[in-house]
Coordinates of C-alpha atoms in Angstrom, one line a residue:
X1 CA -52.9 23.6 -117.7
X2 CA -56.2 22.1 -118.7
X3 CA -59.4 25.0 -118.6
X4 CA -62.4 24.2 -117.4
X5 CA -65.9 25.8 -118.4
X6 CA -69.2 26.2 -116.5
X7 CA -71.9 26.6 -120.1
X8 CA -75.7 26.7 -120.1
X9 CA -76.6 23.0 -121.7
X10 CA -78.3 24.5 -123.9
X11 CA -75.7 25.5 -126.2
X12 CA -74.2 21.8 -126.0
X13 CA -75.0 18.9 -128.2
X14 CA -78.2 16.8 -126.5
X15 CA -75.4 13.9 -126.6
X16 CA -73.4 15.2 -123.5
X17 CA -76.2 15.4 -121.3
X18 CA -77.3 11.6 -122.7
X19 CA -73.4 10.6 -121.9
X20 CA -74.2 11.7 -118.2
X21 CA -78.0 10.0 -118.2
X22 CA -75.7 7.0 -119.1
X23 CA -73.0 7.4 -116.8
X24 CA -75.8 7.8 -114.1
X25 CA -77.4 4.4 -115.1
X26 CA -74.5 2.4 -114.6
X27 CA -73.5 4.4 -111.2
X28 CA -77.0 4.0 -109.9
X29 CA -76.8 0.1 -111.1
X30 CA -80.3 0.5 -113.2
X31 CA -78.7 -1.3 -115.9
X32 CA -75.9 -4.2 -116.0
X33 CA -73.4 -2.7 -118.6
X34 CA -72.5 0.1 -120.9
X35 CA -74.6 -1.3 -124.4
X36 CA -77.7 -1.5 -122.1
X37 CA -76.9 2.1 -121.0
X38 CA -76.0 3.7 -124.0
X39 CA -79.4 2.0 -125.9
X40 CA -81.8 3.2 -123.3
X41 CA -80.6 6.9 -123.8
X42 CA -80.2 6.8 -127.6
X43 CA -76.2 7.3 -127.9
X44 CA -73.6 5.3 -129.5
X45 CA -70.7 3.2 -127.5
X46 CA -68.7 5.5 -129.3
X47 CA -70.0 9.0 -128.5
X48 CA -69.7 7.5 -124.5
X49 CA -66.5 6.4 -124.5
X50 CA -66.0 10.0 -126.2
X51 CA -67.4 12.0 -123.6
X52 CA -67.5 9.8 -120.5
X53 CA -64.6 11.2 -118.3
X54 CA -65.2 14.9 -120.0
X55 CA -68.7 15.7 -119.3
X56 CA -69.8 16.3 -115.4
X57 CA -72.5 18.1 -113.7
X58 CA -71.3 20.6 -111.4
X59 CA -71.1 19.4 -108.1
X60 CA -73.5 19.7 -105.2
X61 CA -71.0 21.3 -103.2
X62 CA -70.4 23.8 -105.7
X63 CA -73.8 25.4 -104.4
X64 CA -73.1 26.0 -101.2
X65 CA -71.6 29.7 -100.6
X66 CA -69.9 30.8 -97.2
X67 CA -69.0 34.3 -95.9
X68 CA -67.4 35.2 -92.7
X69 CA -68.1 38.2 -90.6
X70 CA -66.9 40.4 -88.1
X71 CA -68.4 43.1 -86.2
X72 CA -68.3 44.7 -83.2
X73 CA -71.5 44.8 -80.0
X74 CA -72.1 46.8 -77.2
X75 CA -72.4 44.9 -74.5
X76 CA -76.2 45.2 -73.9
X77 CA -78.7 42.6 -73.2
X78 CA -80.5 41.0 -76.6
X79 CA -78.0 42.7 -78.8
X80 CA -76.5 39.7 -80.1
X81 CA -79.7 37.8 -80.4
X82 CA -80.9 41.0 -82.6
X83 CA -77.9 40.4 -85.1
X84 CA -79.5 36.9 -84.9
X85 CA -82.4 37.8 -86.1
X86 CA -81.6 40.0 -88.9
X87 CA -79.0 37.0 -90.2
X88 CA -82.3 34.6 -90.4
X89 CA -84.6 36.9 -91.8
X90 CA -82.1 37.2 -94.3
X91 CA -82.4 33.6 -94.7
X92 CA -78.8 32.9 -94.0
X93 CA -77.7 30.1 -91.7
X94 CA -75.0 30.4 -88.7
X95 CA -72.1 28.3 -88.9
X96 CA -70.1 29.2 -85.9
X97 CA -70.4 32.4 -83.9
X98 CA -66.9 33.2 -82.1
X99 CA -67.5 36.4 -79.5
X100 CA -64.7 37.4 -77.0
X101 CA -65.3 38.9 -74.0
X102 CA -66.1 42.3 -73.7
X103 CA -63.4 44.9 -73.3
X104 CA -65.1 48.4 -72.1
X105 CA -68.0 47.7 -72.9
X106 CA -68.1 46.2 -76.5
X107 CA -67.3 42.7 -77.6
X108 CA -65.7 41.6 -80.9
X109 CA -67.9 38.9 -82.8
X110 CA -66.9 37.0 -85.8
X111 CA -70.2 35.1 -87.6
X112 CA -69.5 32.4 -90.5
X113 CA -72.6 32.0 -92.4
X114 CA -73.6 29.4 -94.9
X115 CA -75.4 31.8 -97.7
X116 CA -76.5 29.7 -100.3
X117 CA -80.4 30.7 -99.7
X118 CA -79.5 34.4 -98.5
X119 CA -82.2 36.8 -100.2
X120 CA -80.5 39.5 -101.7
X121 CA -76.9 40.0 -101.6
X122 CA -73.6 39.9 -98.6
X123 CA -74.1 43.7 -98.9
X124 CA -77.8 43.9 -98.2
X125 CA -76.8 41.8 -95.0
X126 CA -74.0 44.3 -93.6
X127 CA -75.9 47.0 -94.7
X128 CA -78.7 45.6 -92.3
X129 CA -76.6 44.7 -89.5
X130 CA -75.2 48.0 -89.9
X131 CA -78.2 50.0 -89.4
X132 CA -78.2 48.9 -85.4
X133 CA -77.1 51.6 -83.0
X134 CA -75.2 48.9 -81.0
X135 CA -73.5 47.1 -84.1
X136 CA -70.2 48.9 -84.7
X137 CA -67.6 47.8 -87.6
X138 CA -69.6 45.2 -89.7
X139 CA -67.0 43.9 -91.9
X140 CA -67.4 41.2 -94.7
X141 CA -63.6 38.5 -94.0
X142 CA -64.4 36.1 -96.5
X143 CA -66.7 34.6 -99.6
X144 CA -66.4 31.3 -100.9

């Protein structure tokens, strides 16, 4: 099984990150062909071939972070729209929000958030969502 590493650049030879500026060139179509790529980053043909299919930037997608959440509200006007509020101050964003009906007075909510940009940590959230008289059972489901 092959292992993969995620290392500051800064401890890597300047050449991987010119085998990527190349890479880029010719995926971006700024230059025509591989000697024009490698010459405008200062490599050799050699160190490109090398490196070309070994060296990536993480992906975009790689940034985004997701967490699901359950609680459960007592059915009482603005509650929900209160949770709301907390989850954007928090500078989370709402996915989905799933909430079943409520059952004797409390309703059963489940909250997937994208948290990429969330200040603090999960924790700080549920600890926040917590503090509500009329939030009951904040649980954290998933992380990603």
């Amino acid at each position: 099984m092959e292992k993969y590493y995620i290392v500051d650049s800064s401890i890597l030879p300047e050449s991987f990150d010119k085998v990527i500026q190349a890479r880029n060139l010719l995926e971006t179509k700024k230059v025509h062909n591989v000697s024009e790529a490698v010459k405008a980053v200062g490599i050799s043909r050699g160190t490109y071939y090398k490196y070309k299919d070994l060296v990536f930037l993480p992906d975009e997608e790689l940034n985004d972070r997701k967490a699901v959440i359950s609680m459960m509200l007592h059915h009482q006007q603005g509650i929900l729209s209160k949770v709301l509020v907390d989850i954007s101050e928090s500078n989370a964003s709402i996915l989905t929000i799933n909430q079943n009906i409520p059952i004797h007075g409390i309703a059963t909510v489940v909250i997937s958030l994208d948290i990429s940009h969330l200040n603090g940590t999960i924790d700080n959230l549920l600890d926040k969502l917590k503090l509500s008289d009329f939030v009951d059972n904040v649980r954290l489901i998933s992380i990603e």
